[in-house]
N, CA and C of each residue as an Amber inpcrd file, in Angstrom:
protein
   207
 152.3180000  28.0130000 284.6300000 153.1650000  27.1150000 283.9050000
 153.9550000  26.3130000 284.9250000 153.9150000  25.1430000 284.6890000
 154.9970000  24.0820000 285.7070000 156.1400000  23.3860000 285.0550000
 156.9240000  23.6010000 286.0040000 158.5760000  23.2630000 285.4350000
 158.9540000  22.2420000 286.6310000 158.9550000  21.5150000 286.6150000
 159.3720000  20.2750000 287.2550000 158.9360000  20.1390000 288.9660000
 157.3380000  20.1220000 288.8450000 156.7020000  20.7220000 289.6810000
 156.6500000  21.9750000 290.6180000 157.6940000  22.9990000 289.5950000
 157.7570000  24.6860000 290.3240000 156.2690000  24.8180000 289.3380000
 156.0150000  26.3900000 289.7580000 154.9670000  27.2420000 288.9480000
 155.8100000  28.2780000 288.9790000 155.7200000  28.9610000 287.3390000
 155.9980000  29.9020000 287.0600000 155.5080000  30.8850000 286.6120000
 155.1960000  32.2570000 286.5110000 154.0950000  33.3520000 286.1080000
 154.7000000  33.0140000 284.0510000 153.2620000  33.2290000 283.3470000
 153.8170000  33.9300000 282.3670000 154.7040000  35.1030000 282.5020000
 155.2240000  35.1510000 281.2740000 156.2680000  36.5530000 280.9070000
 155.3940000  37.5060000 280.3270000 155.2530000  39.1560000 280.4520000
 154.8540000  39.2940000 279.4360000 154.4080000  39.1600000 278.0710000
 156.0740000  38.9900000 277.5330000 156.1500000  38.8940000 276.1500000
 155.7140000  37.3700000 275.9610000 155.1460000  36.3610000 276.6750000
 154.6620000  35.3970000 276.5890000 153.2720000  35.4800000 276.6240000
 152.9040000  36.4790000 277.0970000 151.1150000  36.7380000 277.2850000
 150.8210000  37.3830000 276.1870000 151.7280000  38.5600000 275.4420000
 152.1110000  39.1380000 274.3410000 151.4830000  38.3990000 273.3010000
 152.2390000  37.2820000 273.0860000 152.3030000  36.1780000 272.1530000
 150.6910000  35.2560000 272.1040000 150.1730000  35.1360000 273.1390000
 149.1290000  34.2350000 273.5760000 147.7860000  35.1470000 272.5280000
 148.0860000  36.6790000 273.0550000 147.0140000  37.3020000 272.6350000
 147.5100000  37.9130000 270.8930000 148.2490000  37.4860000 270.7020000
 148.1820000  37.6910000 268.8700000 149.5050000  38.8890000 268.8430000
 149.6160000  40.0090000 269.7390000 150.9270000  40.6790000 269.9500000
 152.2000000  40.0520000 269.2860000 152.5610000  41.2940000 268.2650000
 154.4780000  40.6760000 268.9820000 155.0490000  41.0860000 270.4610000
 156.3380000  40.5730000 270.3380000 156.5450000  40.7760000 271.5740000
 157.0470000  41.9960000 272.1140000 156.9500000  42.5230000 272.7360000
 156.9740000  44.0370000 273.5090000 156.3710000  44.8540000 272.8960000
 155.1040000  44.6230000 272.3810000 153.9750000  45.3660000 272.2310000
 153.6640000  46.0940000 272.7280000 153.6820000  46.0210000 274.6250000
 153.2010000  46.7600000 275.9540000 154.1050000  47.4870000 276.3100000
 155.4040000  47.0150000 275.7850000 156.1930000  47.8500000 276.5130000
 156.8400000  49.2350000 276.1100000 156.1440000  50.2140000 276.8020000
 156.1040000  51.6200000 276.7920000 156.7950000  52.1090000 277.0290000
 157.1930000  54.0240000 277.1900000 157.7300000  54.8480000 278.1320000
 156.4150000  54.7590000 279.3940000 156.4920000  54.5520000 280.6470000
 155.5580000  54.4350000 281.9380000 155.9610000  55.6650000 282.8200000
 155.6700000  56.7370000 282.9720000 155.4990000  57.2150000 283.7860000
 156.4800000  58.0290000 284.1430000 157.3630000  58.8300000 283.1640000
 158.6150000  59.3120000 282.9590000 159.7230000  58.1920000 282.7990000
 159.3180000  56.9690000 282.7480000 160.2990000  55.6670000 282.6010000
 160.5740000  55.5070000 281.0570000 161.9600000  55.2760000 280.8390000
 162.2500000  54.3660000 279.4140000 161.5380000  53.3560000 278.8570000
 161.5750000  53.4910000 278.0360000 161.3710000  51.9070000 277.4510000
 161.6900000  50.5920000 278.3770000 163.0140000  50.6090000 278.4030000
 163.1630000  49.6430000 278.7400000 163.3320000  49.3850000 280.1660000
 162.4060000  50.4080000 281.2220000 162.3470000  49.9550000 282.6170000
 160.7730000  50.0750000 282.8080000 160.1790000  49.9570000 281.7450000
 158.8590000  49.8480000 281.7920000 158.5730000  48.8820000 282.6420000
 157.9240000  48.7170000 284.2710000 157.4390000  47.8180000 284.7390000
 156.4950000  46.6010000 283.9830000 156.4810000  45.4410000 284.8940000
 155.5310000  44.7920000 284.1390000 153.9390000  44.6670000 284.3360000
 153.6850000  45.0890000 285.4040000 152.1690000  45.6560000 285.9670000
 151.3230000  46.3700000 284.8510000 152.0410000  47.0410000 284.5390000
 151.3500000  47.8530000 283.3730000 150.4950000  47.0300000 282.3170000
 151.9060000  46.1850000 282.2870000 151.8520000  45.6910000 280.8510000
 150.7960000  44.3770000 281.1690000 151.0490000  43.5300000 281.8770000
 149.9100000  42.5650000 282.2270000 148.6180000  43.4880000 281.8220000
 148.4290000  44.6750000 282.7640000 147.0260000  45.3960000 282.9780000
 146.4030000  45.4060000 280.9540000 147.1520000  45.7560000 280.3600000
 147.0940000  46.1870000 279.3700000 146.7340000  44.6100000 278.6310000
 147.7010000  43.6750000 278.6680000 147.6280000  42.5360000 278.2360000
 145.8950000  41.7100000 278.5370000 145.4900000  42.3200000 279.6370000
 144.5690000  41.4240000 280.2760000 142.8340000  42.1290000 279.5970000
 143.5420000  43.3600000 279.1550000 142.2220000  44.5170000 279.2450000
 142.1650000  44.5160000 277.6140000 143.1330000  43.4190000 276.7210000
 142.9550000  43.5230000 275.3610000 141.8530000  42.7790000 274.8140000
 142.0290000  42.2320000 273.8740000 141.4330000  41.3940000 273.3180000
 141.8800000  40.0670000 272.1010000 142.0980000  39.1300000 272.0370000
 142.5670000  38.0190000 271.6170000 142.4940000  38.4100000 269.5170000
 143.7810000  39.2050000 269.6450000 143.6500000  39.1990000 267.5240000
 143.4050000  38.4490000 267.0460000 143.6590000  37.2210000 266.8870000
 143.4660000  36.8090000 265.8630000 142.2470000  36.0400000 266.4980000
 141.5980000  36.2510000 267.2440000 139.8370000  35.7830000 267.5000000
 138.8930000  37.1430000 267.0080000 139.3470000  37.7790000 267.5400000
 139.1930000  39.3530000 266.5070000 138.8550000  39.7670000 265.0620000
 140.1990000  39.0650000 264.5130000 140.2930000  38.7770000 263.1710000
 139.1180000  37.7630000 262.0660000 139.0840000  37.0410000 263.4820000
 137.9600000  35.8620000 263.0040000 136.4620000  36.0480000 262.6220000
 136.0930000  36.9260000 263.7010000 134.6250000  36.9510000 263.6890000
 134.6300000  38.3470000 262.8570000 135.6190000  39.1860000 262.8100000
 135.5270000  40.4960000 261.6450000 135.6560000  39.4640000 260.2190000
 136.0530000  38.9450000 260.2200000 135.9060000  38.5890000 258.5950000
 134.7740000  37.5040000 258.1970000 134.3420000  36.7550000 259.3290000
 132.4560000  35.7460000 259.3370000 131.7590000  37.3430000 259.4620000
 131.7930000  38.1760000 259.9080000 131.1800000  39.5420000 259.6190000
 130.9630000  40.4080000 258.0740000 132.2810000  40.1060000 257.5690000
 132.2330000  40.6180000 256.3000000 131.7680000  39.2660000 255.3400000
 132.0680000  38.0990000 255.3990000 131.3400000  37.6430000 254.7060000
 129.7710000  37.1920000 254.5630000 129.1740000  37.2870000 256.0580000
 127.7580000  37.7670000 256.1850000 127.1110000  38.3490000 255.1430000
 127.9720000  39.6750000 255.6650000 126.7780000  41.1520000 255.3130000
 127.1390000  41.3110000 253.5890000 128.5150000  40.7500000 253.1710000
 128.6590000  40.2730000 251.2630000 127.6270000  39.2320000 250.9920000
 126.9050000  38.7220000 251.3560000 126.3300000  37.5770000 250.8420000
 125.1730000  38.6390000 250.4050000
């Protein structure tokens, strides 16, 4: 993302959002960690290793109306 010619990383809860998630979806207890010091490594890993819902959503329901016909 560019902000007045900086680059900035997505946020989680912005990658969250991209892939159909609400936001802090990923964010866990990590590793004897709270909630809320859940690194964000994790959560990218997790974010990256998902799969896009509501593209998900899409081809499951051209699936069900297929196999109804």
């Amino acid at each position: 993302m560019s902000i007045n010619q900086n680059i900035r990383k997505l946020t989680p809860s912005e990658c969250e959002k991209l892939q159909g998630f609400p936001p802090g979806y990923t964010q866990i207890p990590y590793r004897n960690k709270k909630v809320k010091d859940c690194p964000d490594s994790p959560r990218y890993k997790a974010i990256g290793n998902s799969m896009a819902v509501p593209v998900i959503k899409w081809i499951g329901e051209r699936m069900i109306n297929y196999l109804n016909k």
